[in-house]
Coordinates of C-alpha atoms and ligand atoms in Angstrom, one line a residue:
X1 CA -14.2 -17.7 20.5
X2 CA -12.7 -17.1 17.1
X3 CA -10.9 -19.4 15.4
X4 CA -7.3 -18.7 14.6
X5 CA -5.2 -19.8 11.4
X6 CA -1.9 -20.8 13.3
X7 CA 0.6 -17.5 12.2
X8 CA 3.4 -20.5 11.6
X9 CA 0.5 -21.3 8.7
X10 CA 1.6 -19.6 5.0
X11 CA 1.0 -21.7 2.4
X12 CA 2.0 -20.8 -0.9
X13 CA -0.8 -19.8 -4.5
X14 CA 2.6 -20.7 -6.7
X15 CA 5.5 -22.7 -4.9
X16 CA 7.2 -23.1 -7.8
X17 CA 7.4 -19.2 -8.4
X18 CA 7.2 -17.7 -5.3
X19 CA 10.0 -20.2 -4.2
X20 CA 12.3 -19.7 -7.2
X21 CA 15.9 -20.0 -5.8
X22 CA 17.1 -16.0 -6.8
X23 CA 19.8 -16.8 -9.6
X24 CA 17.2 -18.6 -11.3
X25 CA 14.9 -15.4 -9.9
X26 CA 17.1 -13.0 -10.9
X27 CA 17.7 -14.6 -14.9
X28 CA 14.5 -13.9 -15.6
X29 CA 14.0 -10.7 -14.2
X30 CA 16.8 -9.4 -16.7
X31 CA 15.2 -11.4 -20.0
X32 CA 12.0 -9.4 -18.7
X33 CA 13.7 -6.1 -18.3
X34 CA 15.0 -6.3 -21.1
X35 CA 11.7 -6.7 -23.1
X36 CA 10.3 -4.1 -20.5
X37 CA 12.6 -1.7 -22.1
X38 CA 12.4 -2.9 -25.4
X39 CA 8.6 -2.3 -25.5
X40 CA 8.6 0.8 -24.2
X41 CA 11.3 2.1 -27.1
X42 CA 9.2 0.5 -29.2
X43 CA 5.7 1.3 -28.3
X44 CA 5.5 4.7 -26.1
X45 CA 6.8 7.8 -28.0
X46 CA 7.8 9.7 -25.1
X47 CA 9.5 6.4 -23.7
X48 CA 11.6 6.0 -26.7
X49 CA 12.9 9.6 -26.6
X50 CA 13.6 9.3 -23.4
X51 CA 15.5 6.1 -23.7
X52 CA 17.8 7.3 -26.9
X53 CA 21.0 7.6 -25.0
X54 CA 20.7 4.5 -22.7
X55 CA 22.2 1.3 -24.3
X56 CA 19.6 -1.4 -23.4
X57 CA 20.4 -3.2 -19.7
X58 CA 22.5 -6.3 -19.9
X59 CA 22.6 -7.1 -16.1
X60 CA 20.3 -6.3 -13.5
X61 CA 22.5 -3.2 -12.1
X62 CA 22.5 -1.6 -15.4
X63 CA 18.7 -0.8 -14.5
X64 CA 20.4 2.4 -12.1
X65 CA 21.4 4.4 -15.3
X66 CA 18.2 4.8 -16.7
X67 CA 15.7 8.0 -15.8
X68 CA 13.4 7.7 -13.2
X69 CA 9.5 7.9 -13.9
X70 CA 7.6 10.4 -11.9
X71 CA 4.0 11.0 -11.1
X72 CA 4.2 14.2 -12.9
X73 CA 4.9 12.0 -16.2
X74 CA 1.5 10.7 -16.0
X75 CA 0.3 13.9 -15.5
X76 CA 2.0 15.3 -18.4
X77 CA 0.3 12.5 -21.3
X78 CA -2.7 12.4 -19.4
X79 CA -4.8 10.3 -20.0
X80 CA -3.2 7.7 -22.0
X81 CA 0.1 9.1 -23.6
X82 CA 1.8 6.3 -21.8
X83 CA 0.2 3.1 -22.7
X84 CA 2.4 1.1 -24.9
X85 CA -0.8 -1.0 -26.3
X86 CA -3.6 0.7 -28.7
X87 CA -7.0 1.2 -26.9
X88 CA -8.5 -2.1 -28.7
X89 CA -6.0 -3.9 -27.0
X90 CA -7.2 -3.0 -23.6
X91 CA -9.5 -4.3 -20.9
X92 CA -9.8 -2.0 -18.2
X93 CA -8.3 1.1 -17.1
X94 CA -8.3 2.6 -13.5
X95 CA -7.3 5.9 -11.8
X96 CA -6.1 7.4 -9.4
X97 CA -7.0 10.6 -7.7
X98 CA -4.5 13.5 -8.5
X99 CA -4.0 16.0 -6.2
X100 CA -4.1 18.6 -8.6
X101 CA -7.4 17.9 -10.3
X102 CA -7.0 15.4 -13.3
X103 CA -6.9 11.9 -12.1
X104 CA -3.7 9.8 -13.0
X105 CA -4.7 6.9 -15.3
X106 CA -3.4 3.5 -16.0
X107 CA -4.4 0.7 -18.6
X108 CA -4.5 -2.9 -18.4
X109 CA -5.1 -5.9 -21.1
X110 CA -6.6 -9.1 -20.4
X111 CA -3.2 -10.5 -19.5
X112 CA -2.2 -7.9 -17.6
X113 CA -5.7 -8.7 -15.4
X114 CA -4.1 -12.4 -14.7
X115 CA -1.1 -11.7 -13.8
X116 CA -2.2 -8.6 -11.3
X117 CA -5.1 -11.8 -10.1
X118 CA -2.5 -14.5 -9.3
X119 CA -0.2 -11.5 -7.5
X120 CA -3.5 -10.6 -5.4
X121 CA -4.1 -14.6 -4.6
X122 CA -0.7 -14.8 -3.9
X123 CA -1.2 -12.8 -0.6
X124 CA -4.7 -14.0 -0.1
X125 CA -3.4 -17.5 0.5
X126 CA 0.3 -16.5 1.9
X127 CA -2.2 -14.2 4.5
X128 CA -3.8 -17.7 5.6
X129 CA -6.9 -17.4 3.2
X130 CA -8.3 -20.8 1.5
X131 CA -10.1 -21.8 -0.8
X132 CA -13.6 -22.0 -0.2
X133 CA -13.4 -18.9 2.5
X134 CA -15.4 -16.1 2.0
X135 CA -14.0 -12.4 1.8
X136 CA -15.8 -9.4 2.7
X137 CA -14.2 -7.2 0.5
X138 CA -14.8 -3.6 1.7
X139 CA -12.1 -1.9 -0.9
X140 CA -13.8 0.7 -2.8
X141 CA -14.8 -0.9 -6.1
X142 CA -14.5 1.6 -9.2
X143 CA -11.5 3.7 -10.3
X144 CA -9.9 2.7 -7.7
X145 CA -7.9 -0.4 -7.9
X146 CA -8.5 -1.8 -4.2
X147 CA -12.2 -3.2 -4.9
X148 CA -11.8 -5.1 -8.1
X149 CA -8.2 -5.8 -7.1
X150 CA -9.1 -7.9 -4.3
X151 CA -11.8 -9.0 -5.9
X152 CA -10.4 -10.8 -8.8
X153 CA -7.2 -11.9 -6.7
X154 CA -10.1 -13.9 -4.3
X155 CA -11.6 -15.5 -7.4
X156 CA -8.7 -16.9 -8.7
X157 CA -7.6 -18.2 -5.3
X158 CA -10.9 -19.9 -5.1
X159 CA -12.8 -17.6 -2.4
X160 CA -16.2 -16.5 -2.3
X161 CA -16.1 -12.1 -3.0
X162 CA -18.6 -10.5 -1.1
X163 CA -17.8 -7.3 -3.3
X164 CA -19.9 -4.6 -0.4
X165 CA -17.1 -2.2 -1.3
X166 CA -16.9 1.2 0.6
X167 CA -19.6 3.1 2.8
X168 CA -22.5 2.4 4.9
X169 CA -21.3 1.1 7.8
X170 CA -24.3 -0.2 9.2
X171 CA -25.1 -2.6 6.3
X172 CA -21.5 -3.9 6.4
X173 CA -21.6 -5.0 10.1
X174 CA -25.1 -6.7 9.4
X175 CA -23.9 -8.7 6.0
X176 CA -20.6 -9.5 8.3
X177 CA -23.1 -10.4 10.9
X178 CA -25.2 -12.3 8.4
X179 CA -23.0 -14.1 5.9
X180 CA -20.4 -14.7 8.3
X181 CA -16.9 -14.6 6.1
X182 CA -13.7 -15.7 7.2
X183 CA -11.8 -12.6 6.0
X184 CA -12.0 -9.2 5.1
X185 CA -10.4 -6.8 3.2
X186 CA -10.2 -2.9 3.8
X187 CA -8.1 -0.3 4.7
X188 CA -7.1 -0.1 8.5
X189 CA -9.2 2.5 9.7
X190 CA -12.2 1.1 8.2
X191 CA -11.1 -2.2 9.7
X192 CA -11.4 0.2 13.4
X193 CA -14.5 1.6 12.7
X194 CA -16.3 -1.8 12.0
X195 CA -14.2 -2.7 15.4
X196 CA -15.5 0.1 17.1
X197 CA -19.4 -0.3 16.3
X198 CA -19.5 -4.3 17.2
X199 CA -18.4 -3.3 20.6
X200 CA -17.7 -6.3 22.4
X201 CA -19.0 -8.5 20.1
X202 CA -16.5 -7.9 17.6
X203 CA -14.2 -10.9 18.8
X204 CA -17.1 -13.4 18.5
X205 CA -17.3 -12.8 14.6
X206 CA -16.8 -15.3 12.3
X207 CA -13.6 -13.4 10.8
X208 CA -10.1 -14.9 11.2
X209 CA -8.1 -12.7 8.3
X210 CA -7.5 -9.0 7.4
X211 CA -5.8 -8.1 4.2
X212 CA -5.7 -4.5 5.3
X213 CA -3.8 -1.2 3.4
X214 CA -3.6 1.3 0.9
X215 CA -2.7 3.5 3.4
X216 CA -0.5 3.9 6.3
X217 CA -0.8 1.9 10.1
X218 CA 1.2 0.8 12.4
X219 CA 2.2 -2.4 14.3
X220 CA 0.4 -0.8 17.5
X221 CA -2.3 -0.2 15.7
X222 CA -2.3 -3.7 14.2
X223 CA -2.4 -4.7 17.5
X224 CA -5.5 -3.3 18.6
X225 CA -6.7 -4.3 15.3
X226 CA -6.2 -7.5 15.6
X227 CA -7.4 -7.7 19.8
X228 CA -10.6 -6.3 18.9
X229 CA -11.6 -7.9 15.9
X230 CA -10.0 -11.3 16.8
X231 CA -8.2 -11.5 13.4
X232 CA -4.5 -11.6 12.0
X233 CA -4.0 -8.6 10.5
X234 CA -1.5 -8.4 7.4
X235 CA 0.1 -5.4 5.7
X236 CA -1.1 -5.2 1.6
X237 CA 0.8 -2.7 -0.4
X238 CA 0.1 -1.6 -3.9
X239 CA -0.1 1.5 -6.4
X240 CA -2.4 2.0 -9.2
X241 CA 0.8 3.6 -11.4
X242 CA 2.7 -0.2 -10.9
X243 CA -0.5 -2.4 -11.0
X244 CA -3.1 -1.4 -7.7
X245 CA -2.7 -4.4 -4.7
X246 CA -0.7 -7.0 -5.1
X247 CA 2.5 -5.4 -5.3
X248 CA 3.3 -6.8 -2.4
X249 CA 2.2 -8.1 1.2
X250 CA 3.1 -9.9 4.4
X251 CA 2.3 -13.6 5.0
X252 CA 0.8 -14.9 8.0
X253 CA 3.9 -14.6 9.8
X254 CA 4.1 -10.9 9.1
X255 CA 7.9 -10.3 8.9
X256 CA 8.1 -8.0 5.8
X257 CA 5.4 -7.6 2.7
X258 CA 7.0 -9.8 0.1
X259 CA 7.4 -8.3 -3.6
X260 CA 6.0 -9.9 -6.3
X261 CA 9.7 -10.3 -8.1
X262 CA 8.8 -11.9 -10.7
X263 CA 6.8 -9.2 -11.9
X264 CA 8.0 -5.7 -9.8
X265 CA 11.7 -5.3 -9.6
X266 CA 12.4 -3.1 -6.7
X267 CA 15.0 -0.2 -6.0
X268 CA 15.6 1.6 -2.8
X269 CA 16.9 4.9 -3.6
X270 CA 18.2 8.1 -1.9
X271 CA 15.4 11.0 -1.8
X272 CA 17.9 13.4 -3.0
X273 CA 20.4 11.9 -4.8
X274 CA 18.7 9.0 -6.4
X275 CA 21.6 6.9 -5.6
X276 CA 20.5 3.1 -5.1
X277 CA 20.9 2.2 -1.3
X278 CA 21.8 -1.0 0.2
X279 CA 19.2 -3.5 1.6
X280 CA 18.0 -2.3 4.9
X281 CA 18.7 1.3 4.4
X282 CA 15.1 2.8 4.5
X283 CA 14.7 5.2 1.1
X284 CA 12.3 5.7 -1.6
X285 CA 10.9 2.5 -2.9
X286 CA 11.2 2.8 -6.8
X287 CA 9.0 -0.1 -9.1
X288 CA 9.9 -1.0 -12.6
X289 CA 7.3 -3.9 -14.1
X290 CA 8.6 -6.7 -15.8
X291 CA 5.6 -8.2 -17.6
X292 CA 2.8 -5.4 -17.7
X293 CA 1.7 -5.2 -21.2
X294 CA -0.3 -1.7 -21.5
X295 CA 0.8 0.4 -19.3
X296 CA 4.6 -0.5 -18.1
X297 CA 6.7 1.5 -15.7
X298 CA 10.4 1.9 -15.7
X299 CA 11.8 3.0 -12.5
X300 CA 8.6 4.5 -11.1
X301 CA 9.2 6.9 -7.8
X302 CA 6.6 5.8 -5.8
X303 CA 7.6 8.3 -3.1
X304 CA 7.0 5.8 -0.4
X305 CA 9.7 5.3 1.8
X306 CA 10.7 1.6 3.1
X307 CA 13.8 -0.3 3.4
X308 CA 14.1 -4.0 1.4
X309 CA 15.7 -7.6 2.5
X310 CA 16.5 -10.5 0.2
X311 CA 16.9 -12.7 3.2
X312 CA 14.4 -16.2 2.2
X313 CA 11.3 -15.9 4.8
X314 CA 10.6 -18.6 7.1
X315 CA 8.5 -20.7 4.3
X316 CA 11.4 -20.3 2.1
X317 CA 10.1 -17.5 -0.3
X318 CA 13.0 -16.4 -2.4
X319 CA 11.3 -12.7 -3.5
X320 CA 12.9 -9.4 -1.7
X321 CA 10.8 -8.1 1.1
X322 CA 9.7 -4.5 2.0
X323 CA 9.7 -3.6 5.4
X324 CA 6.0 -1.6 6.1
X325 CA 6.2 2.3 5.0
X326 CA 7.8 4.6 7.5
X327 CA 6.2 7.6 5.8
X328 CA 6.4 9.4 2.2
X329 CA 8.9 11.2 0.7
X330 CA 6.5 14.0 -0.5
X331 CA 3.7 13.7 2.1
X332 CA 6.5 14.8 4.8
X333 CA 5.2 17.6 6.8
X334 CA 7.8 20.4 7.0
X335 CA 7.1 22.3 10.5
X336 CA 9.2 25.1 11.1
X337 CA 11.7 23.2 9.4
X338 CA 11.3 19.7 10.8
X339 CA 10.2 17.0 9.3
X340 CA 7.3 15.2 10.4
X341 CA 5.6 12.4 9.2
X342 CA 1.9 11.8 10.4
X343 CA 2.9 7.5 11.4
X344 CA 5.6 9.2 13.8
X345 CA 2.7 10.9 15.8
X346 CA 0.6 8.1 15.0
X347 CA 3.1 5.8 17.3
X348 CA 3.4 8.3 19.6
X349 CA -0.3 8.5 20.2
X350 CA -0.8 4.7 20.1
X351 CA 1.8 4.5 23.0
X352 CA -0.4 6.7 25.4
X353 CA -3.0 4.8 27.8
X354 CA -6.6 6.3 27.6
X355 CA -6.1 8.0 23.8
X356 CA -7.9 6.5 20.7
X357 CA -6.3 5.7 17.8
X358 CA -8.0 8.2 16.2
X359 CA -6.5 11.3 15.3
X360 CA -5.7 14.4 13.2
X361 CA -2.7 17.0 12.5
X362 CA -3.9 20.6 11.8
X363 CA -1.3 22.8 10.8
X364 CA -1.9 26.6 10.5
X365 CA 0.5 29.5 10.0
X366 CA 0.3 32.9 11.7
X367 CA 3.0 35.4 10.1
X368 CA 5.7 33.0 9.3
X369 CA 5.2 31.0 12.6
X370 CA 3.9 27.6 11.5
X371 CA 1.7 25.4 14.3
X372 CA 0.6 21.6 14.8
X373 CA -2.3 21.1 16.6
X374 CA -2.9 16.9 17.3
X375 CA -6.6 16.3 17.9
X376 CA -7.1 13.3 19.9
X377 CA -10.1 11.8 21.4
X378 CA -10.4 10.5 24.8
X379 CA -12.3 12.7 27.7
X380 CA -9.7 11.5 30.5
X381 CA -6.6 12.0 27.8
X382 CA -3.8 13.8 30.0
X383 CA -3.0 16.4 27.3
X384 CA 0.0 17.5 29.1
X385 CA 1.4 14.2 28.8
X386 CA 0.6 13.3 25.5
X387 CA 2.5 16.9 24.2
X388 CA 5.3 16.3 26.1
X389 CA 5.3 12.5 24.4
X390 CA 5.0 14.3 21.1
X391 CA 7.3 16.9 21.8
X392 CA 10.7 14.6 22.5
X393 CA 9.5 12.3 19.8
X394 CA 9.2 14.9 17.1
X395 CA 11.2 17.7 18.2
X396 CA 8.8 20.4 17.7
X397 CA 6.4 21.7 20.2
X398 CA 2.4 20.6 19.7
X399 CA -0.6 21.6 21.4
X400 CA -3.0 18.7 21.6
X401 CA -6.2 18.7 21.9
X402 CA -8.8 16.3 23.2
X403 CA -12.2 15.7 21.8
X404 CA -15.1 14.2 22.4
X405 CA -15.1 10.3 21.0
X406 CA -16.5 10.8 17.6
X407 CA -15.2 13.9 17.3
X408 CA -12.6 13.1 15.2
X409 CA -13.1 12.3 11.3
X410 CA -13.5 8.5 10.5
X411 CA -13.3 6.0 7.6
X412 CA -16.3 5.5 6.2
X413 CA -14.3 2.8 3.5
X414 CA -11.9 5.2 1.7
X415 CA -8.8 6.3 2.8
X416 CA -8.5 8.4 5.3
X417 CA -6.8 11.9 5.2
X418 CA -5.3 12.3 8.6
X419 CA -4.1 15.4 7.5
X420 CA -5.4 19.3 8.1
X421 CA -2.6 21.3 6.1
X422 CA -4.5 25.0 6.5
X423 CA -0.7 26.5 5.2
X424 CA -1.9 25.1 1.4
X425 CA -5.2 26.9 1.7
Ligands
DLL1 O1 -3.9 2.3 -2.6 C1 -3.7 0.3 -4.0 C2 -4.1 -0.6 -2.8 C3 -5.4 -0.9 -2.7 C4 -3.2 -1.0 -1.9 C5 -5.8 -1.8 -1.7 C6 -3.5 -1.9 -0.9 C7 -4.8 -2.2 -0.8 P1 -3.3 4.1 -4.9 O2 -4.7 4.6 -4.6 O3 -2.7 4.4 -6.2 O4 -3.3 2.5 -4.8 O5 -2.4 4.6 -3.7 C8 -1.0 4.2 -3.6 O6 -1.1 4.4 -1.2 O7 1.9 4.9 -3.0 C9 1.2 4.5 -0.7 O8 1.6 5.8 -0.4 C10 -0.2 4.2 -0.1 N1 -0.3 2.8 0.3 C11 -0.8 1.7 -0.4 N2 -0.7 0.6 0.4 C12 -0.2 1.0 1.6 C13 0.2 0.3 2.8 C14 -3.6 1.8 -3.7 N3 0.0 -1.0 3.0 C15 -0.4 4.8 -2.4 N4 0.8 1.1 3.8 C16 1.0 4.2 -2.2 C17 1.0 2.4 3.6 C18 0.1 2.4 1.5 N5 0.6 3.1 2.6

């Protein structure tokens, strides 16, 4: 049997920090805003334009007058228009994928690089990791910020990397098989498809933690997660635009992903009106750093949508924490003028005996008259069922179709697109 780190188990990478009681917290967050904003005046052109009419902030809550930052800013001083540090002061930059062609890209300097390592150790060891362990680390090393993310975060906690990154399954089960690590990181539906191919064996691996994310799950399908693979499973969130991973992330006892405060001040904010919403009202999380050197963001819409607390967790961290995303303000589905978000039929699914927890939406129009179409897999799936499920829980008929097992695209590492938008074609 696998061995489990006790989920009452969350130590700390930096007490002192992490622990901070919040006036003290809260001091510093303002001295750093405020050289945040004087940086940006300084350093970024189109920052300092933008900025000319706000006086600088001289308490936290001053921070709602100021502009948000979109994604279409980076687009717009692509590629480096935004960096407030010349190019011989940098030590890596990374990218995201746009969705209209040109990637959006972000700079770091060799400071930068340790703060964004002791955020990433920070939930290594808060997610029951130790020194010593070794982590499988299937992120996708490259542009994208997951595999060197993790990677440096498990070095400066003291782990041993495995850096496989993405792909080729079959050589990832055999090095897990081989080198037996006591965690690994990838995104959830990797972490299923290495959970599906060991079969029954899965639970006899040597791993204990998952650092999973970078893209959306659920609790149920945590839970299967965690049953097949014999791990604890905890939630990792990050964006390239605000650092990569690290942003923020549950603890063993996964109540909440804690924000890394002391370095992301966090916002939740109504999808229309901007307005700042109270703690527990789910809205659009928005991220302003407080330390990044090269490439800092002020009020940065992340479009993901999440409520906050700033209740202490059970260890007594002070930092707020982010409840997991419910969905994204911009990759809601709009079906004959519903809104649907892909985790809403993801739960829905999850709650059905007999279907995988692999799917896909496919949405077509004819005339004006736009479908969904849920492809499941699971040969004794009772489709009837599982559309009438999905029709009280969204509101909006479906047809659903089941498929063979396989059938159904997979992760091979990266993210996975559960969704089949044929309208944008
Ligand atoms: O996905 C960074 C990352 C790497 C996070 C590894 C966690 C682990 P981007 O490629 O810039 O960065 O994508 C950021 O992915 O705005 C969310 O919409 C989504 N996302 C990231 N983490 C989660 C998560 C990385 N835990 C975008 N749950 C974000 C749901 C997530 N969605």
């Amino acid at each position: 049997m696998p061995q489990f780190y006790s989920r009452a188990m969350s130590e700390m990478f930096q007490p002192e920090i992490e622990s901070m009681p919040r006036p003290e917290l809260e001091a510093l967050q303002l001295e750093r805003l405020q050289s945040t904003v004087s940086r940006l005046r300084t350093n970024v052109p189109v920052m300092a334009e933008r900025l000319t009419n706000h006086a600088d902030p001289t308490s936290l809550s001053d921070l709602a007058s100021f502009p948000f930052l979109r994604k279409a800013d980076l687009r717009d001083n692509y590629p480096f228009g935004l960096f407030a540090e010349p190019r011989s002061n940098l030590a890596r930059v990374h990218a995201s994928s746009g969705t209209t062609g040109k990637p959006t890209v972000v700079g770091y300097t060799a400071d930068d690089l340790s703060i964004w390592s002791d955020c990433v150790a920070r939930n290594l060891i808060g997610a029951g990791c130790r020194p010593g362990d070794m982590l499988h680390n299937a992120y996708g090393y490259g542009l994208f910020t997951g595999g060197l993310g993790l990677h440096q975060g498990a070095e400066r906690a003291g782990m041993i990397v495995v850096p496989v990154s993405g792909g080729n399954t079959e050589r990832q089960l055999m090095l897990i098989d081989d080198f037996a690590p006591e965690a690994i990181c990838c995104t959830p539906s990797f972490a299923l498809t290495l959970a599906e191919r060991l079969g029954a064996s899965a639970r006899d691996s040597s791993l204990r933690v998952g650092v999973l994310g970078a893209e959306p799950w659920t609790d149920t399908m945590r839970d299967e997660i965690e049953e097949r693979l014999g791990i604890t499973a905890v939630n990792i969130y990050g964006l390239s635009e605000v650092i990569g991973p690290g942003v923020s992330c549950e603890t063993a006892h996964q109540d909440g992903l804690v924000i890394a405060e002391d370095h992301f001040l966090p916002e939740i904010v109504h999808p229309e009106t901007g307005d700042v919403l109270d703690d527990g009202e789910v809205g659009v999380l928005v991220l302003t750093s407080l330390t990044k050197q090269a490439f800092p963001v002020l009020r940065y819409w992340t479009g993901d949508l999440c409520s906050l607390t700033r209740e202490p967790d059970p260890d007594g961290r002070t930092h707020a924490r982010m409840s997991a995303l419910v969905g994204r303000s911009d990759d809601m589905l709009v079906i004959r003028g519903v809104n649907v978000y892909p985790s809403q039929v993801e739960h829905t699914l999850l709650g059905v005996e007999g279907v995988s927890p692999h799917f896909q939406l496919v949405v077509t129009r004819d005339g004006t008259l736009d479908s969904l179409q849920v492809r499941v897999e699971g040969s004794c799936v009772d489709t009837n069922e599982v559309e009438a499920k999905l029709v009280s829980s969204l509101g909006i008929s479906v047809t659903v179709v089941a498929e063979a097992d396989g059938a159904v695209p997979r992760s091979e590492g990266g993210k996975l697109n559960r969704v089949d938008d044929q309208r944008l074609l």
